[in-house]
Amino acid sequence: MRKYTPFLLLLTVAVACGLNLKRDAGNEQTLARSSTLKRVVRKLSVDPDSLRPLRRTKRRWVLTTIEVEEGDPGPFPKFAANLFNDREINLTIKYLISGPGVDENPRGYFSVDDKTGEVYMLKTINREATPTFVIKFDVADRRTGKIVDQSLVFNIDVKDKNDNAPKFKNSVVDVLLKENSPAGSDVFLLQAEDIDQRGTPNSEFSYSVVSQEPPSTKSQFTINPKTGILSFEGCLDYQSTKSYKILVEAKDHGEPQLSSTATMNIKIEDANNNPPVFVKKEFTGNVKEQQVGVSVLRVSVEDKDTPNTPAWRAKYTVTKGNEDGNYKIETDPQTNDGILTVIKPMDYEKGSRNELEISVENEEPLYICPGAGGRVPTAGGYRVPVVVNVEDVNDPPYFDPSEITVYQTEGTKVPIQLGKVHAVDLDAAHSTLRYEIPAGGDPAKWLTVDKNTGEVTVIAEMDRESPYVNNSIYSVIVLAVDDGKPPQTGTATVLIHLTDVNDNNPFLDSKYVHMCDDPKNTSIVVKATDKDIEPYSGPFIFQLLDKGNDVTNTWKLEQLQGESIKLLRLRELPTGNYTVPLKIIDQQGLATEEDLMLRICECSQEGVCRPLEAQSTSFGGAAIGALIGALLLMLLLLLCCVRCECSGKKISEFPPDTVDEGNQTLIKYNDEGGGCRSQASPPVIMPLPTADHGTTKNSMQNVSELDRTIQTLPRRSSWGLREDRMYGMHMEPAMYSRIMSLKEQNLESERMNLQEKIAMRLFVLNGLDANFNNNEPHVYAEEGELHKVHSLDDISIADNSQGLDFLQDLGPKFRTLGEVCQEGLAQKGFTLKSATKGY
């Protein structure tokens, strides 16, 4: 006992001195991880404000390990663990659990006996769906329901079970594989996945090829067991096997082992592993010399590859005999034949037989599998000899050289011998040449050529300034034609360089210019041109000619460089047109005089003359009043003249047979019917006004009677007389009239009034009966001997004191009518006295 005394004393001193430590009971937590031990976890913190003695407390939470297994079939509920809290020593408590698997999703997997603290699993758990549950454990006073201790948070891990097989992303895969793929090439990458717990044998798997259809000794498909890359060994042959079906398996390493399969459909795409082969050992064709663009022959090949693919389509090349570029060869896309065409004329004289060599290959390079034992062709493909026979034809002549250049001065007197053109004909032994200038070959018609010798002669004076001359060069085409069948032609061009002479006067580019009416703009630039070239053209000398009109005091010239001159205006001028006489002299002194037409005008902002506005005139109020007054005065004078004329003259009598002639009117009634059968009326004597303008009693009575009946008359009397002057009717379209003086109009008015009165009187005397068809017919004349009708002779009119002078001015149409009537009356023995005097 005494040997432990020093230790007891030291322990007493330590407790007495202490360090005043304070326990933080609010952060204490107990964790249990071991399957055989019970642990109490607490968290302490030091309060720096006070030092208290360290106290040792007992464990509060005791929890056995909770172990659950994926896919546990039960029976349920199944005991999982036991909870204990030391608060149950002093209090009546109940145990509580919460969190995922209890009252949070996924719900209903765990429960607790609130009295004993036993934890139960209620149903099977899928680890792939929920690999871990985080559950909170609490203890509460059963009487008050108050939580009496800190919560215990515990993670429940679900133990994995190998219940999932590896699964391919695509169970069926279609792959296209080229026939010319070399052995060992990767075909496709297969991918599978196992959702069991990673890093365990349950999720690890391997690939393998289960089967290959059809089986082949030439090609064998294999797969990498770890990466899933499918490849093949050997040679592919599209012609023997066009597709393969490969079954691939993925198997995991768990217990028990689980697996799944995928099917790969591999389609072989044809490639160029069969070269084209010519169907003949030699090809022959014929062509006529000088022919171009014609097909000579076709070369054909056979190819076992798929038609209309790059492995089948052929490419041909002329490898020998085409050094001059006479041929080209193209592939017919339909037949795969090679078409040999002449693109450059052949010459029979240089050779009648051409030997060629043509090679062929496919568009796609040829591939021969090393293990297939095929023969690899040499570079350039397979070759075949070709013979082309050239047939002789009439060769055209040709000029050597084909372009001839001569020099000549324009305006030289003709004829001029320019020289000879010479053509060569390879068929000269049996042909003759003639030379000619074709239509349009000499557009200016200046030359001629001797048909036999080719001598070119100038027959018309040449002008360098002609529109047919381009840059002082005149071109002429000369032909050489042989007498072969058919005739052939050669062409040469004669280029005549014309030397210029000073035969053109300088002239103004534009004779019509304008200058803006602006004090700041008092000059314009005038430019001249000469058709000749250096040294017979500009620069020019301009002179201002004084031809009167004070030109030199109005204008001034300022010399500029080259072919222009500046015209200056020396004083202000009103707008209008002006003529400026100029003299223009070229370098050699050849001069011309021209008038520059200058317009001074008001300009717009762009410097363009404004258009002339139409001038208008307006009257003021006083001018309009004066004009109206003058018109009224003229009208008053006219009325006075008419009044005096009408009051000073009276018609004393009306000439016979001139009722309508005074009107100068032709009347068209458009009536057609039977003639009226009228009886001769008794003699009617119509007293007329006397010479002293008086009237008799009888005449006044007759006028009164006519006035009483005028309102009952029809618009057109049965005698065919016009009353449109009285009633204002519209004149017929066939009527014509002439303009009369005022005096004649008054006389005409009186004549018409008298005519109407006579018509009215005759209408009254006939009983106002409009139906004249009831009258008996009366014969006025018969064929044979003429006799007088007394009833008509009794109608007489008093002597007319005024005469019949008015008949002399009835117009040309009535004059013609009078002449016709006069001739007819003269033939019948009648003579017109005063009535025909005017005709």
mmCIF file of N, CA and C in Angstrom, residues 486-599:
data_model
loop_
_atom_site.group_PDB
_atom_site.id
_atom_site.type_symbol
_atom_site.label_atom_id
_atom_site.label_comp_id
_atom_site.label_asym_id
_atom_site.label_seq_id
_atom_site.Cartn_x
_atom_site.Cartn_y
_atom_site.Cartn_z
ATOM 1 N N PRO A 486 -12.917 18.224 -153.013
ATOM 2 C CA PRO A 486 -13.441 19.591 -153.151
ATOM 3 C C PRO A 486 -12.300 20.598 -153.106
ATOM 4 N N PRO A 487 -12.511 21.821 -153.621
ATOM 5 C CA PRO A 487 -11.459 22.833 -153.585
ATOM 6 C C PRO A 487 -11.107 23.194 -152.145
ATOM 7 N N GLN A 488 -9.837 23.451 -151.923
ATOM 8 C CA GLN A 488 -9.358 23.853 -150.602
ATOM 9 C C GLN A 488 -8.801 25.269 -150.682
ATOM 10 N N THR A 489 -8.822 25.940 -149.538
ATOM 11 C CA THR A 489 -8.477 27.366 -149.500
ATOM 12 C C THR A 489 -7.435 27.623 -148.433
ATOM 13 N N GLY A 490 -6.482 28.478 -148.766
ATOM 14 C CA GLY A 490 -5.523 28.999 -147.801
ATOM 15 C C GLY A 490 -5.724 30.488 -147.637
ATOM 16 N N THR A 491 -5.363 31.029 -146.484
ATOM 17 C CA THR A 491 -5.646 32.428 -146.166
ATOM 18 C C THR A 491 -4.374 33.136 -145.742
ATOM 19 N N ALA A 492 -4.222 34.377 -146.240
ATOM 20 C CA ALA A 492 -3.121 35.241 -145.821
ATOM 21 C C ALA A 492 -3.676 36.620 -145.500
ATOM 22 N N THR A 493 -2.987 37.344 -144.640
ATOM 23 C CA THR A 493 -3.399 38.686 -144.250
ATOM 24 C C THR A 493 -2.307 39.669 -144.649
ATOM 25 N N VAL A 494 -2.704 40.694 -145.410
ATOM 26 C CA VAL A 494 -1.787 41.754 -145.828
ATOM 27 C C VAL A 494 -2.036 42.959 -144.933
ATOM 28 N N LEU A 495 -1.019 43.384 -144.199
ATOM 29 C CA LEU A 495 -1.114 44.520 -143.282
ATOM 30 C C LEU A 495 -0.404 45.705 -143.927
ATOM 31 N N ILE A 496 -1.180 46.736 -144.281
ATOM 32 C CA ILE A 496 -0.642 47.926 -144.947
ATOM 33 C C ILE A 496 -0.518 49.034 -143.902
ATOM 34 N N HIS A 497 0.678 49.442 -143.598
ATOM 35 C CA HIS A 497 0.931 50.537 -142.656
ATOM 36 C C HIS A 497 0.924 51.839 -143.452
ATOM 37 N N LEU A 498 -0.033 52.687 -143.199
ATOM 38 C CA LEU A 498 -0.207 53.935 -143.943
ATOM 39 C C LEU A 498 0.491 55.071 -143.204
ATOM 40 N N THR A 499 1.356 55.782 -143.962
ATOM 41 C CA THR A 499 2.051 56.942 -143.414
ATOM 42 C C THR A 499 1.169 58.166 -143.596
ATOM 43 N N ASP A 500 1.052 58.971 -142.552
ATOM 44 C CA ASP A 500 0.142 60.106 -142.558
ATOM 45 C C ASP A 500 0.729 61.279 -143.333
ATOM 46 N N VAL A 501 -0.160 62.089 -143.948
ATOM 47 C CA VAL A 501 0.176 63.387 -144.544
ATOM 48 C C VAL A 501 -0.804 64.404 -143.979
ATOM 49 N N ASN A 502 -0.458 65.680 -144.109
ATOM 50 C CA ASN A 502 -1.279 66.737 -143.526
ATOM 51 C C ASN A 502 -2.411 67.078 -144.488
ATOM 52 N N ASP A 503 -3.450 66.241 -144.486
ATOM 53 C CA ASP A 503 -4.567 66.435 -145.405
ATOM 54 C C ASP A 503 -5.879 66.704 -144.681
ATOM 55 N N ASN A 504 -5.832 67.030 -143.410
ATOM 56 C CA ASN A 504 -7.051 67.310 -142.653
ATOM 57 C C ASN A 504 -6.862 68.581 -141.851
ATOM 58 N N ASN A 505 -7.847 69.477 -141.949
ATOM 59 C CA ASN A 505 -7.835 70.715 -141.196
ATOM 60 C C ASN A 505 -8.246 70.445 -139.752
ATOM 61 N N PRO A 506 -7.691 71.190 -138.807
ATOM 62 C CA PRO A 506 -8.183 71.075 -137.424
ATOM 63 C C PRO A 506 -9.609 71.624 -137.333
ATOM 64 N N PHE A 507 -10.363 71.173 -136.345
ATOM 65 C CA PHE A 507 -11.752 71.613 -136.174
ATOM 66 C C PHE A 507 -12.091 71.546 -134.691
ATOM 67 N N LEU A 508 -13.130 72.298 -134.348
ATOM 68 C CA LEU A 508 -13.569 72.345 -132.955
ATOM 69 C C LEU A 508 -14.256 71.034 -132.578
ATOM 70 N N ASP A 509 -13.964 70.575 -131.374
ATOM 71 C CA ASP A 509 -14.645 69.369 -130.884
ATOM 72 C C ASP A 509 -16.146 69.600 -130.778
ATOM 73 N N SER A 510 -16.509 70.771 -130.299
ATOM 74 C CA SER A 510 -17.920 71.124 -130.168
ATOM 75 C C SER A 510 -18.074 72.588 -130.527
ATOM 76 N N LYS A 511 -18.911 72.863 -131.507
ATOM 77 C CA LYS A 511 -19.129 74.236 -131.945
ATOM 78 C C LYS A 511 -20.171 74.937 -131.100
ATOM 79 N N TYR A 512 -20.837 74.203 -130.239
ATOM 80 C CA TYR A 512 -21.910 74.780 -129.435
ATOM 81 C C TYR A 512 -21.557 74.581 -127.958
ATOM 82 N N VAL A 513 -21.313 75.696 -127.269
ATOM 83 C CA VAL A 513 -20.942 75.659 -125.856
ATOM 84 C C VAL A 513 -21.794 76.681 -125.123
ATOM 85 N N HIS A 514 -21.723 76.633 -123.795
ATOM 86 C CA HIS A 514 -22.442 77.619 -122.993
ATOM 87 C C HIS A 514 -21.546 78.132 -121.887
ATOM 88 N N MET A 515 -21.879 79.343 -121.435
ATOM 89 C CA MET A 515 -21.163 79.989 -120.340
ATOM 90 C C MET A 515 -22.203 80.499 -119.353
ATOM 91 N N CYS A 516 -21.980 80.216 -118.093
ATOM 92 C CA CYS A 516 -22.933 80.620 -117.067
ATOM 93 C C CYS A 516 -22.864 82.138 -116.856
ATOM 94 N N ASP A 517 -24.014 82.725 -116.664
ATOM 95 C CA ASP A 517 -24.106 84.164 -116.427
ATOM 96 C C ASP A 517 -23.736 84.433 -114.970
ATOM 97 N N ASP A 518 -22.447 84.384 -114.707
ATOM 98 C CA ASP A 518 -21.948 84.514 -113.342
ATOM 99 C C ASP A 518 -20.688 85.378 -113.402
ATOM 100 N N PRO A 519 -20.613 86.464 -112.626
ATOM 101 C CA PRO A 519 -19.411 87.322 -112.680
ATOM 102 C C PRO A 519 -18.141 86.571 -112.315
ATOM 103 N N LYS A 520 -18.269 85.485 -111.521
ATOM 104 C CA LYS A 520 -17.085 84.729 -111.132
ATOM 105 C C LYS A 520 -16.671 83.724 -112.203
ATOM 106 N N ASN A 521 -17.552 83.441 -113.124
ATOM 107 C CA ASN A 521 -17.263 82.449 -114.159
ATOM 108 C C ASN A 521 -17.275 83.154 -115.498
ATOM 109 N N THR A 522 -16.102 83.602 -115.931
ATOM 110 C CA THR A 522 -16.011 84.402 -117.158
ATOM 111 C C THR A 522 -15.168 83.732 -118.222
ATOM 112 N N SER A 523 -14.967 82.418 -118.124
ATOM 113 C CA SER A 523 -14.137 81.752 -119.127
ATOM 114 C C SER A 523 -14.628 80.327 -119.344
ATOM 115 N N ILE A 524 -14.323 79.820 -120.517
ATOM 116 C CA ILE A 524 -14.600 78.425 -120.844
ATOM 117 C C ILE A 524 -13.401 77.880 -121.623
ATOM 118 N N VAL A 525 -13.264 76.541 -121.637
ATOM 119 C CA VAL A 525 -12.174 75.890 -122.362
ATOM 120 C C VAL A 525 -12.724 75.356 -123.672
ATOM 121 N N VAL A 526 -12.058 75.715 -124.764
ATOM 122 C CA VAL A 526 -12.445 75.275 -126.098
ATOM 123 C C VAL A 526 -11.371 74.328 -126.609
ATOM 124 N N LYS A 527 -11.789 73.161 -127.114
ATOM 125 C CA LYS A 527 -10.841 72.147 -127.558
ATOM 126 C C LYS A 527 -11.008 71.896 -129.050
ATOM 127 N N ALA A 528 -9.883 71.674 -129.720
ATOM 128 C CA ALA A 528 -9.884 71.373 -131.151
ATOM 129 C C ALA A 528 -9.271 69.998 -131.384
ATOM 130 N N THR A 529 -9.556 69.450 -132.543
ATOM 131 C CA THR A 529 -9.086 68.111 -132.902
ATOM 132 C C THR A 529 -8.651 68.113 -134.355
ATOM 133 N N ASP A 530 -7.690 67.252 -134.644
ATOM 134 C CA ASP A 530 -7.227 67.064 -136.025
ATOM 135 C C ASP A 530 -7.159 65.561 -136.274
ATOM 136 N N LYS A 531 -7.727 65.106 -137.365
ATOM 137 C CA LYS A 531 -7.719 63.679 -137.676
ATOM 138 C C LYS A 531 -6.327 63.162 -137.985
ATOM 139 N N ASP A 532 -5.448 64.075 -138.365
ATOM 140 C CA ASP A 532 -4.073 63.673 -138.634
ATOM 141 C C ASP A 532 -3.355 63.385 -137.317
ATOM 142 N N ILE A 533 -2.182 62.784 -137.428
ATOM 143 C CA ILE A 533 -1.381 62.469 -136.257
ATOM 144 C C ILE A 533 -0.106 63.298 -136.281
ATOM 145 N N GLU A 534 0.666 63.161 -135.226
ATOM 146 C CA GLU A 534 1.928 63.892 -135.100
ATOM 147 C C GLU A 534 2.821 63.643 -136.332
ATOM 148 N N PRO A 535 3.407 64.669 -136.984
ATOM 149 C CA PRO A 535 3.453 66.082 -136.555
ATOM 150 C C PRO A 535 2.457 66.965 -137.291
ATOM 151 N N TYR A 536 1.359 66.410 -137.745
ATOM 152 C CA TYR A 536 0.392 67.184 -138.543
ATOM 153 C C TYR A 536 -0.841 67.550 -137.734
ATOM 154 N N SER A 537 -0.744 67.468 -136.433
ATOM 155 C CA SER A 537 -1.913 67.780 -135.606
ATOM 156 C C SER A 537 -1.517 68.826 -134.584
ATOM 157 N N GLY A 538 -1.991 68.730 -133.367
ATOM 158 C CA GLY A 538 -1.719 69.692 -132.321
ATOM 159 C C GLY A 538 -0.321 69.525 -131.751
ATOM 160 N N PRO A 539 0.137 70.469 -130.907
ATOM 161 C CA PRO A 539 -0.698 71.552 -130.359
ATOM 162 C C PRO A 539 -1.031 72.616 -131.402
ATOM 163 N N PHE A 540 -2.213 73.247 -131.222
ATOM 164 C CA PHE A 540 -2.720 74.201 -132.202
ATOM 165 C C PHE A 540 -2.469 75.632 -131.738
ATOM 166 N N ILE A 541 -2.529 76.515 -132.733
ATOM 167 C CA ILE A 541 -2.499 77.957 -132.466
ATOM 168 C C ILE A 541 -3.895 78.479 -132.739
ATOM 169 N N PHE A 542 -4.479 79.173 -131.726
ATOM 170 C CA PHE A 542 -5.824 79.733 -131.845
ATOM 171 C C PHE A 542 -5.708 81.239 -132.002
ATOM 172 N N GLN A 543 -6.493 81.779 -132.916
ATOM 173 C CA GLN A 543 -6.549 83.233 -133.132
ATOM 174 C C GLN A 543 -7.998 83.678 -133.137
ATOM 175 N N LEU A 544 -8.232 84.866 -132.550
ATOM 176 C CA LEU A 544 -9.561 85.455 -132.509
ATOM 177 C C LEU A 544 -9.713 86.388 -133.699
ATOM 178 N N LEU A 545 -10.689 86.131 -134.563
ATOM 179 C CA LEU A 545 -10.905 86.930 -135.771
ATOM 180 C C LEU A 545 -11.832 88.091 -135.459
ATOM 181 N N ASP A 546 -11.429 89.272 -135.939
ATOM 182 C CA ASP A 546 -12.247 90.473 -135.718
ATOM 183 C C ASP A 546 -13.116 90.681 -136.955
ATOM 184 N N LYS A 547 -14.346 90.192 -136.887
ATOM 185 C CA LYS A 547 -15.301 90.347 -137.985
ATOM 186 C C LYS A 547 -16.408 91.319 -137.613
ATOM 187 N N GLY A 548 -16.066 92.327 -136.832
ATOM 188 C CA GLY A 548 -17.066 93.278 -136.411
ATOM 189 C C GLY A 548 -17.697 92.858 -135.099
ATOM 190 N N ASN A 549 -18.768 93.533 -134.729
ATOM 191 C CA ASN A 549 -19.530 93.255 -133.504
ATOM 192 C C ASN A 549 -18.674 93.387 -132.258
ATOM 193 N N ASP A 550 -17.578 94.187 -132.395
ATOM 194 C CA ASP A 550 -16.749 94.488 -131.237
ATOM 195 C C ASP A 550 -16.248 93.206 -130.572
ATOM 196 N N VAL A 551 -15.739 92.265 -131.397
ATOM 197 C CA VAL A 551 -15.319 90.963 -130.892
ATOM 198 C C VAL A 551 -14.117 91.081 -129.985
ATOM 199 N N THR A 552 -13.128 91.857 -130.406
ATOM 200 C CA THR A 552 -11.879 91.920 -129.639
ATOM 201 C C THR A 552 -12.061 92.613 -128.303
ATOM 202 N N ASN A 553 -13.079 93.474 -128.194
ATOM 203 C CA ASN A 553 -13.343 94.129 -126.919
ATOM 204 C C ASN A 553 -14.228 93.288 -126.011
ATOM 205 N N THR A 554 -14.754 92.216 -126.563
ATOM 206 C CA THR A 554 -15.665 91.368 -125.778
ATOM 207 C C THR A 554 -14.999 90.076 -125.346
ATOM 208 N N TRP A 555 -14.106 89.558 -126.196
ATOM 209 C CA TRP A 555 -13.524 88.240 -125.923
ATOM 210 C C TRP A 555 -12.003 88.324 -125.996
ATOM 211 N N LYS A 556 -11.388 87.359 -125.333
ATOM 212 C CA LYS A 556 -9.944 87.266 -125.333
ATOM 213 C C LYS A 556 -9.556 85.796 -125.224
ATOM 214 N N LEU A 557 -8.465 85.409 -125.900
ATOM 215 C CA LEU A 557 -7.987 84.035 -125.867
ATOM 216 C C LEU A 557 -6.767 83.933 -124.980
ATOM 217 N N GLU A 558 -6.723 82.895 -124.191
ATOM 218 C CA GLU A 558 -5.569 82.609 -123.331
ATOM 219 C C GLU A 558 -5.059 81.228 -123.701
ATOM 220 N N GLN A 559 -3.832 81.155 -124.218
ATOM 221 C CA GLN A 559 -3.288 79.896 -124.732
ATOM 222 C C GLN A 559 -3.062 78.906 -123.603
ATOM 223 N N LEU A 560 -3.446 77.658 -123.856
ATOM 224 C CA LEU A 560 -3.213 76.559 -122.937
ATOM 225 C C LEU A 560 -2.303 75.551 -123.607
ATOM 226 N N GLN A 561 -1.808 74.588 -122.824
ATOM 227 C CA GLN A 561 -0.967 73.539 -123.369
ATOM 228 C C GLN A 561 -1.822 72.536 -124.152
ATOM 229 N N GLY A 562 -1.258 72.021 -125.261
ATOM 230 C CA GLY A 562 -1.937 70.969 -126.002
ATOM 231 C C GLY A 562 -2.905 71.496 -127.021
ATOM 232 N N GLU A 563 -4.102 70.958 -127.030
ATOM 233 C CA GLU A 563 -5.066 71.217 -128.091
ATOM 234 C C GLU A 563 -6.243 72.046 -127.613
ATOM 235 N N SER A 564 -6.102 72.778 -126.503
ATOM 236 C CA SER A 564 -7.193 73.550 -125.936
ATOM 237 C C SER A 564 -6.802 75.015 -125.812
ATOM 238 N N ILE A 565 -7.819 75.866 -125.706
ATOM 239 C CA ILE A 565 -7.647 77.307 -125.530
ATOM 240 C C ILE A 565 -8.699 77.764 -124.534
ATOM 241 N N LYS A 566 -8.360 78.774 -123.764
ATOM 242 C CA LYS A 566 -9.323 79.321 -122.807
ATOM 243 C C LYS A 566 -9.881 80.610 -123.406
ATOM 244 N N LEU A 567 -11.213 80.680 -123.506
ATOM 245 C CA LEU A 567 -11.912 81.857 -124.020
ATOM 246 C C LEU A 567 -12.388 82.672 -122.835
ATOM 247 N N LEU A 568 -11.928 83.965 -122.758
ATOM 248 C CA LEU A 568 -12.253 84.838 -121.641
ATOM 249 C C LEU A 568 -13.278 85.875 -122.078
ATOM 250 N N ARG A 569 -14.233 86.139 -121.212
ATOM 251 C CA ARG A 569 -15.229 87.206 -121.446
ATOM 252 C C ARG A 569 -14.736 88.461 -120.746
ATOM 253 N N LEU A 570 -14.581 89.567 -121.531
ATOM 254 C CA LEU A 570 -13.982 90.792 -121.001
ATOM 255 C C LEU A 570 -14.992 91.712 -120.361
ATOM 256 N N ARG A 571 -16.256 91.569 -120.671
ATOM 257 C CA ARG A 571 -17.262 92.477 -120.099
ATOM 258 C C ARG A 571 -18.560 91.701 -119.895
ATOM 259 N N GLU A 572 -19.435 92.332 -119.110
ATOM 260 C CA GLU A 572 -20.719 91.709 -118.835
ATOM 261 C C GLU A 572 -21.585 91.715 -120.091
ATOM 262 N N LEU A 573 -22.219 90.574 -120.328
ATOM 263 C CA LEU A 573 -23.103 90.454 -121.483
ATOM 264 C C LEU A 573 -24.448 89.906 -121.029
ATOM 265 N N PRO A 574 -25.511 90.380 -121.674
ATOM 266 C CA PRO A 574 -26.825 89.816 -121.324
ATOM 267 C C PRO A 574 -26.922 88.366 -121.810
ATOM 268 N N THR A 575 -27.830 87.627 -121.209
ATOM 269 C CA THR A 575 -28.031 86.235 -121.622
ATOM 270 C C THR A 575 -28.506 86.197 -123.066
ATOM 271 N N GLY A 576 -28.037 85.201 -123.795
ATOM 272 C CA GLY A 576 -28.404 85.064 -125.197
ATOM 273 C C GLY A 576 -27.340 84.288 -125.946
ATOM 274 N N ASN A 577 -27.447 84.277 -127.255
ATOM 275 C CA ASN A 577 -26.531 83.529 -128.118
ATOM 276 C C ASN A 577 -25.541 84.490 -128.780
ATOM 277 N N TYR A 578 -24.248 84.055 -128.831
ATOM 278 C CA TYR A 578 -23.194 84.875 -129.399
ATOM 279 C C TYR A 578 -22.336 84.008 -130.311
ATOM 280 N N THR A 579 -21.770 84.644 -131.327
ATOM 281 C CA THR A 579 -20.885 83.971 -132.280
ATOM 282 C C THR A 579 -19.473 84.510 -132.097
ATOM 283 N N VAL A 580 -18.514 83.570 -131.855
ATOM 284 C CA VAL A 580 -17.116 83.961 -131.660
ATOM 285 C C VAL A 580 -16.315 83.364 -132.819
ATOM 286 N N PRO A 581 -15.813 84.169 -133.769
ATOM 287 C CA PRO A 581 -15.031 83.639 -134.900
ATOM 288 C C PRO A 581 -13.610 83.297 -134.459
ATOM 289 N N LEU A 582 -13.178 82.063 -134.800
ATOM 290 C CA LEU A 582 -11.852 81.583 -134.408
ATOM 291 C C LEU A 582 -11.110 81.067 -135.620
ATOM 292 N N LYS A 583 -9.792 81.112 -135.534
ATOM 293 C CA LYS A 583 -8.917 80.525 -136.531
ATOM 294 C C LYS A 583 -8.004 79.543 -135.818
ATOM 295 N N ILE A 584 -7.926 78.306 -136.361
ATOM 296 C CA ILE A 584 -7.153 77.244 -135.726
ATOM 297 C C ILE A 584 -6.069 76.809 -136.703
ATOM 298 N N ILE A 585 -4.813 76.752 -136.225
ATOM 299 C CA ILE A 585 -3.661 76.439 -137.076
ATOM 300 C C ILE A 585 -2.926 75.251 -136.452
ATOM 301 N N ASP A 586 -2.634 74.209 -137.266
ATOM 302 C CA ASP A 586 -1.886 73.062 -136.743
ATOM 303 C C ASP A 586 -0.389 73.323 -136.806
ATOM 304 N N GLN A 587 0.426 72.288 -136.473
ATOM 305 C CA GLN A 587 1.873 72.485 -136.386
ATOM 306 C C GLN A 587 2.512 72.851 -137.727
ATOM 307 N N GLN A 588 1.889 72.387 -138.812
ATOM 308 C CA GLN A 588 2.470 72.638 -140.135
ATOM 309 C C GLN A 588 1.871 73.867 -140.809
ATOM 310 N N GLY A 589 1.052 74.637 -140.104
ATOM 311 C CA GLY A 589 0.507 75.875 -140.651
ATOM 312 C C GLY A 589 -0.812 75.709 -141.376
ATOM 313 N N LEU A 590 -1.376 74.510 -141.429
ATOM 314 C CA LEU A 590 -2.672 74.316 -142.061
ATOM 315 C C LEU A 590 -3.740 74.855 -141.122
ATOM 316 N N ALA A 591 -4.548 75.809 -141.645
ATOM 317 C CA ALA A 591 -5.486 76.538 -140.789
ATOM 318 C C ALA A 591 -6.909 76.361 -141.297
ATOM 319 N N THR A 592 -7.828 76.655 -140.384
ATOM 320 C CA THR A 592 -9.254 76.656 -140.700
ATOM 321 C C THR A 592 -9.928 77.697 -139.834
ATOM 322 N N GLU A 593 -11.007 78.255 -140.355
ATOM 323 C CA GLU A 593 -11.794 79.238 -139.615
ATOM 324 C C GLU A 593 -13.131 78.619 -139.246
ATOM 325 N N GLU A 594 -13.481 78.782 -137.957
ATOM 326 C CA GLU A 594 -14.747 78.223 -137.477
ATOM 327 C C GLU A 594 -15.395 79.207 -136.533
ATOM 328 N N ASP A 595 -16.734 79.205 -136.531
ATOM 329 C CA ASP A 595 -17.505 80.059 -135.631
ATOM 330 C C ASP A 595 -17.929 79.231 -134.426
ATOM 331 N N LEU A 596 -17.568 79.720 -133.242
ATOM 332 C CA LEU A 596 -17.980 79.085 -131.990
ATOM 333 C C LEU A 596 -19.299 79.693 -131.557
ATOM 334 N N MET A 597 -20.330 78.865 -131.459
ATOM 335 C CA MET A 597 -21.659 79.329 -131.057
ATOM 336 C C MET A 597 -21.728 79.236 -129.531
ATOM 337 N N LEU A 598 -21.733 80.417 -128.884
ATOM 338 C CA LEU A 598 -21.674 80.491 -127.423
ATOM 339 C C LEU A 598 -23.003 81.010 -126.901
ATOM 340 N N ARG A 599 -23.507 80.333 -125.898
ATOM 341 C CA ARG A 599 -24.753 80.758 -125.264
ATOM 342 C C ARG A 599 -24.468 81.142 -123.827
#
